[in-house]
mmCIF file of C-alpha atoms in Angstrom:
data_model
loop_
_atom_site.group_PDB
_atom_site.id
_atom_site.type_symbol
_atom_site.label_atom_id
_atom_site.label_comp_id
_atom_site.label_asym_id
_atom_site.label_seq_id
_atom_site.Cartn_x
_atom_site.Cartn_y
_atom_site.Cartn_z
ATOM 1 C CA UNK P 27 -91.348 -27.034 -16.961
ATOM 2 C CA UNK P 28 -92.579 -28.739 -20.017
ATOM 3 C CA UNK P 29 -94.701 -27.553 -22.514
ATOM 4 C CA UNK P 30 -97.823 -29.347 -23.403
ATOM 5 C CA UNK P 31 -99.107 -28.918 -26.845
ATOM 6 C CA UNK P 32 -102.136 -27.189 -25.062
ATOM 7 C CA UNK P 33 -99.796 -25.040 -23.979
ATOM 8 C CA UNK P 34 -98.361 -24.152 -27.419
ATOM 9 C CA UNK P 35 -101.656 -23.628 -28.528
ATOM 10 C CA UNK P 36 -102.938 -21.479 -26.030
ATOM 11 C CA UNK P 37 -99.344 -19.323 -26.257
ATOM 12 C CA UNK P 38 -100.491 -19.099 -30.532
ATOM 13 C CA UNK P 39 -103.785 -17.928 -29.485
ATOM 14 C CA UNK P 40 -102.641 -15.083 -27.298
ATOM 15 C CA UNK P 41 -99.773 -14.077 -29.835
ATOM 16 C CA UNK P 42 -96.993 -14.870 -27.326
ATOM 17 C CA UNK P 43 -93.943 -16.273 -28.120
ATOM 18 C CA UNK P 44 -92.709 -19.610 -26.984
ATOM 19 C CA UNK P 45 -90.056 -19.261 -24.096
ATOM 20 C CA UNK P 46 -86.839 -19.446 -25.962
ATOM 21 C CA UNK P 47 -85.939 -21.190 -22.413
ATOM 22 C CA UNK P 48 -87.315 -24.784 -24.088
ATOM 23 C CA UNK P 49 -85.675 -24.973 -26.671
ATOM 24 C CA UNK P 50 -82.707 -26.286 -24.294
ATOM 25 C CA UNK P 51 -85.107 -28.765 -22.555
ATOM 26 C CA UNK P 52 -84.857 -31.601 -25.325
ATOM 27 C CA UNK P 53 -88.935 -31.595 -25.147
ATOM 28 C CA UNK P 54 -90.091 -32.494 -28.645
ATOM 29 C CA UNK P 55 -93.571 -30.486 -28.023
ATOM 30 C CA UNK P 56 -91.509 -27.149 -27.931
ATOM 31 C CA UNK P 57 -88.746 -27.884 -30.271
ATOM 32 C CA UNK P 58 -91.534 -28.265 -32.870
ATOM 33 C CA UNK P 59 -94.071 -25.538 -32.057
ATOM 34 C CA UNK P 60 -90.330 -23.310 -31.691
ATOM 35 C CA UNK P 61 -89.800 -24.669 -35.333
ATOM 36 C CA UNK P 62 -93.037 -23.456 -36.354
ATOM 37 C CA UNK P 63 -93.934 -20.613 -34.516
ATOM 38 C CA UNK P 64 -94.728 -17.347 -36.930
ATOM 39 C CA UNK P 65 -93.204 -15.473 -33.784
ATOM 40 C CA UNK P 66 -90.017 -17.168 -33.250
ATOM 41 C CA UNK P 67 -87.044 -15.134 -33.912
ATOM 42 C CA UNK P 68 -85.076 -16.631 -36.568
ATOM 43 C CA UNK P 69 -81.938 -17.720 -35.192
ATOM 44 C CA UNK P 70 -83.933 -19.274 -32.579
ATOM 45 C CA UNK P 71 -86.096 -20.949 -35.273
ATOM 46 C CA UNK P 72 -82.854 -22.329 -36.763
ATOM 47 C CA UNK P 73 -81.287 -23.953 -33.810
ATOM 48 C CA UNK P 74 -85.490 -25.797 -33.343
ATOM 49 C CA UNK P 75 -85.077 -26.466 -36.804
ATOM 50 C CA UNK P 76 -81.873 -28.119 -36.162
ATOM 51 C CA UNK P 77 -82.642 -29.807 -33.299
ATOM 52 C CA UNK P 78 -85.674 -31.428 -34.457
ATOM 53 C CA UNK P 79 -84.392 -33.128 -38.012
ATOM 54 C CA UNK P 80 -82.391 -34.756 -35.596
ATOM 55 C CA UNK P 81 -84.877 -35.898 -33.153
ATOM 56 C CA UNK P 82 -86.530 -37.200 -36.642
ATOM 57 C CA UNK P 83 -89.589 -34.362 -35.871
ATOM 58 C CA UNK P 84 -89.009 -32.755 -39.185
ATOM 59 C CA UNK P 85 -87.815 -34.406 -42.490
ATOM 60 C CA UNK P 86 -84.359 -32.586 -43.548
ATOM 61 C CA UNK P 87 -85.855 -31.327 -46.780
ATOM 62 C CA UNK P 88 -88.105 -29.335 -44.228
ATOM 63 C CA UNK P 89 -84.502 -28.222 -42.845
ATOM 64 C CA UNK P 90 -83.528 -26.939 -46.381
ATOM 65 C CA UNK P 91 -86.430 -24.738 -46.823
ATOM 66 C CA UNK P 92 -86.379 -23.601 -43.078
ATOM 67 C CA UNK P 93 -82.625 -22.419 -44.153
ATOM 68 C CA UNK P 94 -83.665 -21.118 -46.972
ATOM 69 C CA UNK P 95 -86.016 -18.848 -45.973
ATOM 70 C CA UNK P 96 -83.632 -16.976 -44.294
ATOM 71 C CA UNK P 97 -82.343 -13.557 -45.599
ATOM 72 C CA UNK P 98 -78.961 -12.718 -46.384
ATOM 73 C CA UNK P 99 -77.270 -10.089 -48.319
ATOM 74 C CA UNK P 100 -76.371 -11.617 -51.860
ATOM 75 C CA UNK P 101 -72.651 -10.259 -50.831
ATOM 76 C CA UNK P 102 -72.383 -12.293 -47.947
ATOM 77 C CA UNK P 103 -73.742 -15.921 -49.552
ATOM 78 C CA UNK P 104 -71.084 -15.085 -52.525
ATOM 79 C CA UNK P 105 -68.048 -14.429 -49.528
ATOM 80 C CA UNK P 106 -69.755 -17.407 -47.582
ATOM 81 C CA UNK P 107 -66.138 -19.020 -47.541
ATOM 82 C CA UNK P 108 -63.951 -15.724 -46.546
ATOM 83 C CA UNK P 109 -66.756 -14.096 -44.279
ATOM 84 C CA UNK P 110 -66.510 -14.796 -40.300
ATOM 85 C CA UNK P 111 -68.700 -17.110 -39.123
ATOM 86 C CA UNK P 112 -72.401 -16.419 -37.627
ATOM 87 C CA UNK P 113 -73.341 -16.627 -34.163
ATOM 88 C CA UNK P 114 -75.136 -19.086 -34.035
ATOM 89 C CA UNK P 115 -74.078 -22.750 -35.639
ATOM 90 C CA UNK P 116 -77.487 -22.946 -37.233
ATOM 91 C CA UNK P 117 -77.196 -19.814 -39.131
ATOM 92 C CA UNK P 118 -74.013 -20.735 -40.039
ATOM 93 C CA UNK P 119 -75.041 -23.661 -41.948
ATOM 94 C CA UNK P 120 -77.806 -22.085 -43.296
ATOM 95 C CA UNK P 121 -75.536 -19.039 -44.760
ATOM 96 C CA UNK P 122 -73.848 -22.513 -46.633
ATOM 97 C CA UNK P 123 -76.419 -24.152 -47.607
ATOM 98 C CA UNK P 124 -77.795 -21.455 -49.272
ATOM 99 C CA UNK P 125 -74.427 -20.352 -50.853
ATOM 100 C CA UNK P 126 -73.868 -24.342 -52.079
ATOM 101 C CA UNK P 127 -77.329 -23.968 -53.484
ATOM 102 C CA UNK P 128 -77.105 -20.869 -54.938
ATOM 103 C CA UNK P 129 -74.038 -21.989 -56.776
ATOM 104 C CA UNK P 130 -74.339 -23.409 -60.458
ATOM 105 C CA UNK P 131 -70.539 -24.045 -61.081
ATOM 106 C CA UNK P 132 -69.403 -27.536 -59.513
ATOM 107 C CA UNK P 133 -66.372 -26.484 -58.516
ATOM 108 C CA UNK P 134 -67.853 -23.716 -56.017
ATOM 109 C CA UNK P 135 -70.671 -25.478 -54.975
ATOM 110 C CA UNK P 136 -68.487 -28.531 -54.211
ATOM 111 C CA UNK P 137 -65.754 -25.969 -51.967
ATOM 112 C CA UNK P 138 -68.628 -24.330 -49.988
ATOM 113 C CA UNK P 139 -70.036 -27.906 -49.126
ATOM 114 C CA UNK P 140 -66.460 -28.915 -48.439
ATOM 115 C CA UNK P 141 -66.519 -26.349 -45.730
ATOM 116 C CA UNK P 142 -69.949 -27.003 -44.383
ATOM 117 C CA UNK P 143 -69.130 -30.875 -43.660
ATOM 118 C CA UNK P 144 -66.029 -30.101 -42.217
ATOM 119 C CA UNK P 145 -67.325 -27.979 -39.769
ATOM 120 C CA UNK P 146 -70.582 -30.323 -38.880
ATOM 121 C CA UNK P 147 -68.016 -32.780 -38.508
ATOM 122 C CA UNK P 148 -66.418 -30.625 -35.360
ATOM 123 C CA UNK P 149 -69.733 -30.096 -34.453
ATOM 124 C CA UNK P 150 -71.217 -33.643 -34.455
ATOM 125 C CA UNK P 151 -73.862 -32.655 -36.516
ATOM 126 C CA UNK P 152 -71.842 -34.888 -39.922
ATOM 127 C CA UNK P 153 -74.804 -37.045 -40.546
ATOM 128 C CA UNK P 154 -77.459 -34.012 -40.467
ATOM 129 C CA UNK P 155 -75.367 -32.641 -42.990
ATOM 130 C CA UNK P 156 -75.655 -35.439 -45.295
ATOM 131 C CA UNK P 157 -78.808 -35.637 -45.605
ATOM 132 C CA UNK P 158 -79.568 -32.215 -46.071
ATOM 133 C CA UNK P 159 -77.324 -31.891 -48.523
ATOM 134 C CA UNK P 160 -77.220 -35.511 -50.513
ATOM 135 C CA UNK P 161 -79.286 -33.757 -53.491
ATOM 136 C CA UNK P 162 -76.462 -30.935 -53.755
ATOM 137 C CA UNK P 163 -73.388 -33.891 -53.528
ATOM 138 C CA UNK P 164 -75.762 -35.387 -56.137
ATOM 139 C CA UNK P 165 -74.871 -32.573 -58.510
ATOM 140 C CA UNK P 166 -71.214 -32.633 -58.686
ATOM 141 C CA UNK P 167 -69.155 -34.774 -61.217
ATOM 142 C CA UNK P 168 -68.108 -38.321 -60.161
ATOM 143 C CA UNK P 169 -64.791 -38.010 -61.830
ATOM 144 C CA UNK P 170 -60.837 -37.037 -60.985
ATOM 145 C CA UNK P 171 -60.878 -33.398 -61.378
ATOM 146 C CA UNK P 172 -62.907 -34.086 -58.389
ATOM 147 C CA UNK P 173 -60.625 -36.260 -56.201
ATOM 148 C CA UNK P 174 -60.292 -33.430 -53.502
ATOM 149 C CA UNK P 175 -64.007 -33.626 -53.074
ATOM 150 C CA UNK P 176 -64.212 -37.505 -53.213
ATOM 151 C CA UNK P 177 -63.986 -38.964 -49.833
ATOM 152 C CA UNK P 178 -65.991 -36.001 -47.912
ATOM 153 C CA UNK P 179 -68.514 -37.164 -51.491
ATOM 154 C CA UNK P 180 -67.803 -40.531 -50.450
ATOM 155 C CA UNK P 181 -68.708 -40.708 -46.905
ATOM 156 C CA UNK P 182 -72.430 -38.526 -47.476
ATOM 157 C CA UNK P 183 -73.017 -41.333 -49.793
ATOM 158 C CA UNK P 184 -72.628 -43.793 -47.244
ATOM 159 C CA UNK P 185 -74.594 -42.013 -44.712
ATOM 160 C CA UNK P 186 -77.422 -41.514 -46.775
ATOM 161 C CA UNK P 187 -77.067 -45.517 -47.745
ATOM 162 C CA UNK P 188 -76.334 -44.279 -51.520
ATOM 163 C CA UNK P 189 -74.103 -47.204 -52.040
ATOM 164 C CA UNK P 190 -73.927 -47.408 -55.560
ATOM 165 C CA UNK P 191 -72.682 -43.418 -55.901
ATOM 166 C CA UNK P 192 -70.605 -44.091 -52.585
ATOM 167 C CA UNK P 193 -69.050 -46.683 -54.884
ATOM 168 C CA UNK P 194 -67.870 -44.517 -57.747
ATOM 169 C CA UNK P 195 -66.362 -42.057 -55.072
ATOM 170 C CA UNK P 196 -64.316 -44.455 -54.129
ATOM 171 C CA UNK P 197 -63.165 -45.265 -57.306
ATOM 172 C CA UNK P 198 -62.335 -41.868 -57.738
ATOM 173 C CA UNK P 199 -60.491 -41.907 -54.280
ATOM 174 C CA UNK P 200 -58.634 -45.027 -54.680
ATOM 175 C CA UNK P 201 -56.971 -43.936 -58.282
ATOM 176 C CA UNK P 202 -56.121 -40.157 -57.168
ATOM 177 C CA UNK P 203 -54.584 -41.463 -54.032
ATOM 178 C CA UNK P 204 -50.775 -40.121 -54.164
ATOM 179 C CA UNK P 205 -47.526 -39.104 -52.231
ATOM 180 C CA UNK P 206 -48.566 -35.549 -52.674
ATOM 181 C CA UNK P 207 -52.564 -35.660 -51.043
ATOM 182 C CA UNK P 208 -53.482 -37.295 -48.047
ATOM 183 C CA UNK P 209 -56.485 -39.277 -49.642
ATOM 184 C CA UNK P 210 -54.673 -42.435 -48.953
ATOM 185 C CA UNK P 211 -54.304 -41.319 -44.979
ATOM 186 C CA UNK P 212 -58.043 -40.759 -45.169
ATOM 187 C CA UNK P 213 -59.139 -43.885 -46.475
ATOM 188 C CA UNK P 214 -57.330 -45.914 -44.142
ATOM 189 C CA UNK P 215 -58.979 -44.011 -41.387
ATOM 190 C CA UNK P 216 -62.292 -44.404 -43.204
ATOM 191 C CA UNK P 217 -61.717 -48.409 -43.429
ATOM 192 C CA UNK P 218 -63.859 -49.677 -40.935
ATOM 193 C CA UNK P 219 -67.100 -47.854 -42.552
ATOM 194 C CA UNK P 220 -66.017 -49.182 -46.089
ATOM 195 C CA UNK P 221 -65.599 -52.898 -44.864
ATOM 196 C CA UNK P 222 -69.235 -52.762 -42.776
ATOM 197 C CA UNK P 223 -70.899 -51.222 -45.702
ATOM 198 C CA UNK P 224 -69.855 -53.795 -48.081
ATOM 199 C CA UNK P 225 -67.329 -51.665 -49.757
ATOM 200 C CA UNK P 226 -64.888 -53.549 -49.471
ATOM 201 C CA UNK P 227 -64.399 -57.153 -49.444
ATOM 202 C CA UNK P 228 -62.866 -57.894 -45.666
ATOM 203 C CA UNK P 229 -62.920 -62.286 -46.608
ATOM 204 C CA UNK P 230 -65.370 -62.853 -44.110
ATOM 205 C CA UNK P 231 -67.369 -65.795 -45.149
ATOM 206 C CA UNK P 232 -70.115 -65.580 -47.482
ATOM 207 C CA UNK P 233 -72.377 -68.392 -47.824
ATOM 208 C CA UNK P 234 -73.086 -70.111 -51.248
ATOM 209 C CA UNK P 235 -76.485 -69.414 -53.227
ATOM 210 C CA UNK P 236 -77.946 -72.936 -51.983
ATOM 211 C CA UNK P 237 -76.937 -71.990 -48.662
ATOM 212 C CA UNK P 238 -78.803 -68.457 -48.953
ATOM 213 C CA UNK P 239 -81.904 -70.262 -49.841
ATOM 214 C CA UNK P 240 -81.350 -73.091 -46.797
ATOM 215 C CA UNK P 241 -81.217 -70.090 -44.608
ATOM 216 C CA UNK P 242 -84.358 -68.358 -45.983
ATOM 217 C CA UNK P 243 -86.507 -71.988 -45.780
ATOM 218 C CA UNK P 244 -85.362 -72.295 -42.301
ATOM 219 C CA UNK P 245 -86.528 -68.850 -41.528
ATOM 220 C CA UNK P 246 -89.729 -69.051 -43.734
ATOM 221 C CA UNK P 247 -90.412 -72.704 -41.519
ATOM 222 C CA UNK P 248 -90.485 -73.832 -45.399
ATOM 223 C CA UNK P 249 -87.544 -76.191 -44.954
ATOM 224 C CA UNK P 250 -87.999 -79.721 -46.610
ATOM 225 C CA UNK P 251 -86.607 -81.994 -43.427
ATOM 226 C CA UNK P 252 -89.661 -83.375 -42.517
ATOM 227 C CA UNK P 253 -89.232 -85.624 -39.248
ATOM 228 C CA UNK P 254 -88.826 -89.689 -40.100
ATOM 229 C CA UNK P 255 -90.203 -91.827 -38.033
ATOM 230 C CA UNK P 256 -88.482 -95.453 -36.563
ATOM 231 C CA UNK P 257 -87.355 -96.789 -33.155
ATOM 232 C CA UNK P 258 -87.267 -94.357 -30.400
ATOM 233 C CA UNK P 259 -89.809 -92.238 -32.288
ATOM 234 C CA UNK P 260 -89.755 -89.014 -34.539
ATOM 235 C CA UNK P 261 -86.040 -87.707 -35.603
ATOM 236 C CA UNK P 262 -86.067 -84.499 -37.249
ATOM 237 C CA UNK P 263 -82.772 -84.119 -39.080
ATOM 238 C CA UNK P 264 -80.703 -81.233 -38.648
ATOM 239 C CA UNK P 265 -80.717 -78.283 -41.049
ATOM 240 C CA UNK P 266 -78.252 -78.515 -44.019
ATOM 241 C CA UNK P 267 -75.666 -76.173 -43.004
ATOM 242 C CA UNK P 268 -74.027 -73.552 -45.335
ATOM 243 C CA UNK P 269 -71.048 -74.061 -46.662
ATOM 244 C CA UNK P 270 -68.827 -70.978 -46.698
ATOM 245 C CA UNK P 271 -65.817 -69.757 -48.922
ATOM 246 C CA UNK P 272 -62.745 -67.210 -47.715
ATOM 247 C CA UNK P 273 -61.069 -65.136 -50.259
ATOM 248 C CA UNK P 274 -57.648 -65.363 -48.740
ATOM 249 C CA UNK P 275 -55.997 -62.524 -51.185
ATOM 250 C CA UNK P 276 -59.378 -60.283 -49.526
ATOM 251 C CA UNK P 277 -58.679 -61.316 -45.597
ATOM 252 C CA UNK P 278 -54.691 -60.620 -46.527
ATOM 253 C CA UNK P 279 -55.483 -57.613 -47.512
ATOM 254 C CA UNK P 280 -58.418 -56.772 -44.645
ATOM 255 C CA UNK P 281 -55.470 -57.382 -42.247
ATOM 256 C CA UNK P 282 -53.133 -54.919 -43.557
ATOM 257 C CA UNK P 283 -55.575 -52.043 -43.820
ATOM 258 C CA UNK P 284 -56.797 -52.943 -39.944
ATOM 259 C CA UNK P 285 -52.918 -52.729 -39.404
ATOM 260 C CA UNK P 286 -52.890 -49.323 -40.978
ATOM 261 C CA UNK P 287 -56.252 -48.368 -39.249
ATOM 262 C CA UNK P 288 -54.697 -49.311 -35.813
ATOM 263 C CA UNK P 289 -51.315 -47.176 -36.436
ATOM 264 C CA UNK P 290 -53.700 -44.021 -37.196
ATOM 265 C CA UNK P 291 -55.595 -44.670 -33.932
ATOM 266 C CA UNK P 292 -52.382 -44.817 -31.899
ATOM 267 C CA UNK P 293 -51.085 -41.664 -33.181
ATOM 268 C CA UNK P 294 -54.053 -40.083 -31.724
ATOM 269 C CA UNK P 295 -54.263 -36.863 -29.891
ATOM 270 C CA UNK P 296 -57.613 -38.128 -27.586
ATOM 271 C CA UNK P 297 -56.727 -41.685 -26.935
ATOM 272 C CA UNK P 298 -59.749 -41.941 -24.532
ATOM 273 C CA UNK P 299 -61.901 -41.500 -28.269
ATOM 274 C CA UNK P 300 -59.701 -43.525 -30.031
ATOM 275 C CA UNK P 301 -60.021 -46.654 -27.427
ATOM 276 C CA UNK P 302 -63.792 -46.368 -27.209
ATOM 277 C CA UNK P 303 -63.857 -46.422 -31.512
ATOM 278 C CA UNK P 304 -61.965 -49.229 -31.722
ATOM 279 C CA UNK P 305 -64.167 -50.958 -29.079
ATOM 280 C CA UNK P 306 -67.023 -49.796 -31.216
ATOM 281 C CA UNK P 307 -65.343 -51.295 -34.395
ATOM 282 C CA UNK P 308 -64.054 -54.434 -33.453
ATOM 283 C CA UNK P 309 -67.501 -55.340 -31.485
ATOM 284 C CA UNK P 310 -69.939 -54.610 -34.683
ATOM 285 C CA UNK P 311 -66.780 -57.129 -36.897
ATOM 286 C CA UNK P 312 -68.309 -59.455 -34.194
ATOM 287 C CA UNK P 313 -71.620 -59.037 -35.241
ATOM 288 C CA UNK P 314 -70.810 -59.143 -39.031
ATOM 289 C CA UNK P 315 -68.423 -62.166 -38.349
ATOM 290 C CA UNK P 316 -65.787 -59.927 -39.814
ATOM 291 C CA UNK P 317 -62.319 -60.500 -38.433
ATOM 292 C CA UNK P 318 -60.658 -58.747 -35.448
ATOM 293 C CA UNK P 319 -57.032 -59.090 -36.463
ATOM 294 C CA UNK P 320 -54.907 -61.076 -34.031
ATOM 295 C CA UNK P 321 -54.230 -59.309 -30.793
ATOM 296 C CA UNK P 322 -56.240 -56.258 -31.553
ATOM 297 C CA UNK P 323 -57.961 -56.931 -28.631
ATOM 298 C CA UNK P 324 -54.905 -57.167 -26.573
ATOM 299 C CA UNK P 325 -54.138 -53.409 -27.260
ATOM 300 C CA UNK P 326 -56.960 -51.959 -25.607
ATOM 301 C CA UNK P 327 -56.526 -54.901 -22.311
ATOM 302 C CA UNK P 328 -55.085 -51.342 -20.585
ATOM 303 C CA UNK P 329 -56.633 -50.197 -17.486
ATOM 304 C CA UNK P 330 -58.522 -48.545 -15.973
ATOM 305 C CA UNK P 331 -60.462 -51.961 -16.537
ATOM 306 C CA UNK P 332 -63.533 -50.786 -15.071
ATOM 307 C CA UNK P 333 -65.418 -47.612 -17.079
ATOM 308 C CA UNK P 334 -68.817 -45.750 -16.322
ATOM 309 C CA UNK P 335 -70.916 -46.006 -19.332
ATOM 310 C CA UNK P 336 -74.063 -45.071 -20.590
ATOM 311 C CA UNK P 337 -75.852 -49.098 -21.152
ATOM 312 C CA UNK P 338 -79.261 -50.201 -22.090
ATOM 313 C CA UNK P 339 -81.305 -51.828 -19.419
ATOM 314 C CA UNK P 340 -81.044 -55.710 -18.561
ATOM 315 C CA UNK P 341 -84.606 -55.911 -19.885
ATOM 316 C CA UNK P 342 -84.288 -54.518 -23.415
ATOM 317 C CA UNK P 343 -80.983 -56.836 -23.332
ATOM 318 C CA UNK P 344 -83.127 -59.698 -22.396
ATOM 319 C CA UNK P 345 -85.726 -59.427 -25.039
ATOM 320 C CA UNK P 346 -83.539 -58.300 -27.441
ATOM 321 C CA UNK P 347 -81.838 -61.655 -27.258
ATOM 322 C CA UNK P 348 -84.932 -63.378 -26.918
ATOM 323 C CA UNK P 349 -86.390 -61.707 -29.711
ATOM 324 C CA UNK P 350 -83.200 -62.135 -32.189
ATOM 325 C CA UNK P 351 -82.574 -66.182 -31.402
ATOM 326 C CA UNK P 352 -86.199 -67.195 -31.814
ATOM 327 C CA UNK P 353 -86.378 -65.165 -35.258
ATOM 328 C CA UNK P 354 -89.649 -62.822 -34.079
ATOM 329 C CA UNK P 355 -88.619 -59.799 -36.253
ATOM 330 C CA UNK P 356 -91.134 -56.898 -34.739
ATOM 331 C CA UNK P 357 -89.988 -57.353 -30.974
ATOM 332 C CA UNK P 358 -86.362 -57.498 -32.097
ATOM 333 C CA UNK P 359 -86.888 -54.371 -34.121
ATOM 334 C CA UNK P 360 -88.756 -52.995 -31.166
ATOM 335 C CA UNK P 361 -86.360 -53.764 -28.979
ATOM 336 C CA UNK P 362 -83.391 -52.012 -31.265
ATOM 337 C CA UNK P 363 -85.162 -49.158 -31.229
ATOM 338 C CA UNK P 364 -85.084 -48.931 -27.637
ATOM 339 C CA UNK P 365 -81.271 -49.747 -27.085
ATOM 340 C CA UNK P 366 -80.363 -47.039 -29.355
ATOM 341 C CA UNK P 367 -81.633 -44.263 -27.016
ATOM 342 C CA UNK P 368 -77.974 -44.724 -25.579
ATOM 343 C CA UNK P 369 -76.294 -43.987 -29.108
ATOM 344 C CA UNK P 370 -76.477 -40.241 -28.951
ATOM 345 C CA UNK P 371 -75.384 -39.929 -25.294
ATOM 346 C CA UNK P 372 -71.789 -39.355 -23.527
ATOM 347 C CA UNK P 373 -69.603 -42.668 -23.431
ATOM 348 C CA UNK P 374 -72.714 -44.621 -24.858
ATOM 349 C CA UNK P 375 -71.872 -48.890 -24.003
ATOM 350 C CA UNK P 376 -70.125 -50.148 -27.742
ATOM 351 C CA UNK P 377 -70.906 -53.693 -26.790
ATOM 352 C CA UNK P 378 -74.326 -52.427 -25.773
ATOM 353 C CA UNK P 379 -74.835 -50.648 -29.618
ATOM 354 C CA UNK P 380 -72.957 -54.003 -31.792
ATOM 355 C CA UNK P 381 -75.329 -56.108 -29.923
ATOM 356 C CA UNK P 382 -77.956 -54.370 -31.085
ATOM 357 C CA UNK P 383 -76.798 -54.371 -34.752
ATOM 358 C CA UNK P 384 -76.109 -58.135 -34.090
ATOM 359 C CA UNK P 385 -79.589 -58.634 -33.332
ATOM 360 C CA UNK P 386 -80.461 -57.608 -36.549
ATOM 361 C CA UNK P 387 -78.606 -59.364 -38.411
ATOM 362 C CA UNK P 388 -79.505 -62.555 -36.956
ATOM 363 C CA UNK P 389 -83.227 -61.858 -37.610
ATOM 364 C CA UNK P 390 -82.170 -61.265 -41.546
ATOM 365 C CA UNK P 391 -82.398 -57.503 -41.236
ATOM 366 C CA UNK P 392 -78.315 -57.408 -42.836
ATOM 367 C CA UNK P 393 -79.242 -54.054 -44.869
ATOM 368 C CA UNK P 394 -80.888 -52.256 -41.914
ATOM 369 C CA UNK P 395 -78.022 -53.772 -39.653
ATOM 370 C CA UNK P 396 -75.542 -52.396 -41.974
ATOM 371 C CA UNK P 397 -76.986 -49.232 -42.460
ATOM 372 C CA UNK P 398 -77.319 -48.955 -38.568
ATOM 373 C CA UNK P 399 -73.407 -49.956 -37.722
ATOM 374 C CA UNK P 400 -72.378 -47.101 -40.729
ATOM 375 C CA UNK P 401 -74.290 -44.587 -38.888
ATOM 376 C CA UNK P 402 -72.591 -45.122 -35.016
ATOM 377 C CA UNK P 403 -69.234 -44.990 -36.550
ATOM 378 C CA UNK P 404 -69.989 -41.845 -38.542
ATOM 379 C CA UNK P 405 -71.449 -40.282 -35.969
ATOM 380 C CA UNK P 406 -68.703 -41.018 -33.372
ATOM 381 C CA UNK P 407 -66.049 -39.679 -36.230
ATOM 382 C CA UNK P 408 -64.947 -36.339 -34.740
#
């Protein structure tokens, strides 16, 4: 059953412990008092702790401290590479954290949070690790003696919408790639976040400054094409439309890194993942009007053609759209909020989650949308 916060607060009162049995119930109520229970065992306190950054209960600063409370032996945080790993996953990262922390040489610091990405990206837990550690990342040298560091550097930037810094990683990435590393291997695999993030330039159609500001009258009702009046009565005329350009040396070379994207996917071990990621992909291109190469579609027209997934309801659908073509920001956003309850769960819908990030863009929301698409395809990277 449940906990109510009465509950918690009659359990504080009496001294007793909060069943450790909640903690697996996804009930926010007992994740948090679990979190900050004075009686909660600690490796019980860390897996609350972990749970509830991500249910957005706890900011992941409060994380940090929560993990760095706990006690190790000095000898253990300076082996935190070579030592087994703890128990429990929580501890585990905490044991890093503290060691990447700890650490004032670059070099180290930048090793031991080498290590604690790659394992929270086994563990599904990649963009929880960003943000707790984006002020440690922060510290190391944007520069090539760095280049090993640079795309795990490159991607926390992303995910914590550091675009600028995410920029000069890739930089770094881009001139260190080489026969001899695999940083080439792991941008191409990394291509679809770049091109949604604005990273790099896919040619899809930007519109001119005049057309930015025809867009923004329209949507601030400030436009100047006041209705004239003759025979058959008032004629409003349309909306000048924006003209668009195409960098053609840009969509060349978007094509050839999808092409080099698509050959990673097919060499996949789990092609069941691999389908459902390029479904995911090629439906938010849709929403950015970024180009599906030709017949990328056709590879995934495989059966079986008809798939149990995890959607949103017809109704959220329904005022979603409603909410995104007549421009009403709040019930759009309201109604994105809703969808994305599906984002985090087994064989979540992809049209379901691009539609949503559609829907934002069309209410003007492009740096939210963005921000939104980065996050679903980091967090289905595994």
């Amino acid at each position: 059953t449940d906990l109510r916060p009465i509950d918690i607060a009659l359990l504080s009162i009496a001294k007793q412990s909060i069943p450790e049995s909640q903690l697996e119930t996804g009930n926010a109520v007992s994740i948090i008092g679990l979190t900050n229970a004075a009686a909660t065992p600690t490796d019980v306190r860390l897996e609350a702790a972990h749970k509830a950054e991500n249910l957005g209960l706890i900011s992941a600063q409060q994380l940090g401290d929560i993990y760095s409370a706990v006690n190790f032996d000095p000898a253990d945080l300076e082996d935190a590479l070579d030592d087994a790993a703890e128990g429990v996953q929580a501890r585990q990262y905490a044991k890093l954290y503290q060691a990447a922390a700890k650490s004032d040489v670059p070099a180290v610091r930048a090793e031991i949070l080498a290590a604690l990405f790659e394992t929270a990206q086994i563990e599904g837990d990649f963009l929880q690790a960003a943000r707790l550690c984006a002020p440690l990342v922060e510290e190391i040298p944007i520069n090539g003696d760095f280049s090993w560091f640079a795309i795990t550097a490159l991607k926390t930037s992303i995910a914590v919408n550091s675009i600028e810094r995410a920029a000069s990683w890739l930089q770094v990435a881009k001139s260190s790639a080489n026969p001899g590393n695999d940083i080439s291997s792991r941008l191409s695999l990394l291509y679809p976040v770049l091109a949604i993030s604005g990273l790099e330039d896919t040619g899809a159609p930007k519109p001119n400054d005049d057309a930015v500001q025809v867009n923004q009258d329209v949507i601030n009702g400030a436009t100047t094409n006041q209705p004239r009046f003759g025979l058959g009565g008032a004629v409003t005329p349309a909306p000048t439309q924006p003209s668009q350009t195409v960098d053609l040396q840009a969509l060349t070379d978007h094509r050839s890194r999808m092409t080099e994207w698509q050959e990673i996917q097919a060499a996949s071990s789990d092609q069941a993942a691999a389908r459902r990621n390029a479904e995911l992909v090629f439906n938010l291109y849709d929403g950015f009007g970024i180009e599906v190469p030709e017949g990328a579609w056709n590879s995934l027209l495989i059966a079986p053609y008809a798939e149990e997934r995890t959607t949103i309801s017809s109704v959220v659908n329904h005022y979603l759209r409603v909410g995104a073509t007549g421009n009403q920001k709040a019930k759009t956003v309201a109604m994105a909020i809703q969808a994305q309850q599906i984002a985090t769960m087994p064989n979540a819908d992809p049209k379901a989650l691009a539609d949503t990030v559609a829907a934002l863009t069309m209410v003007g929301l492009q740096a939210d949308a963005q921000h939104l698409a980065v996050e679903l395809l980091l967090a289905s990277d595994r």
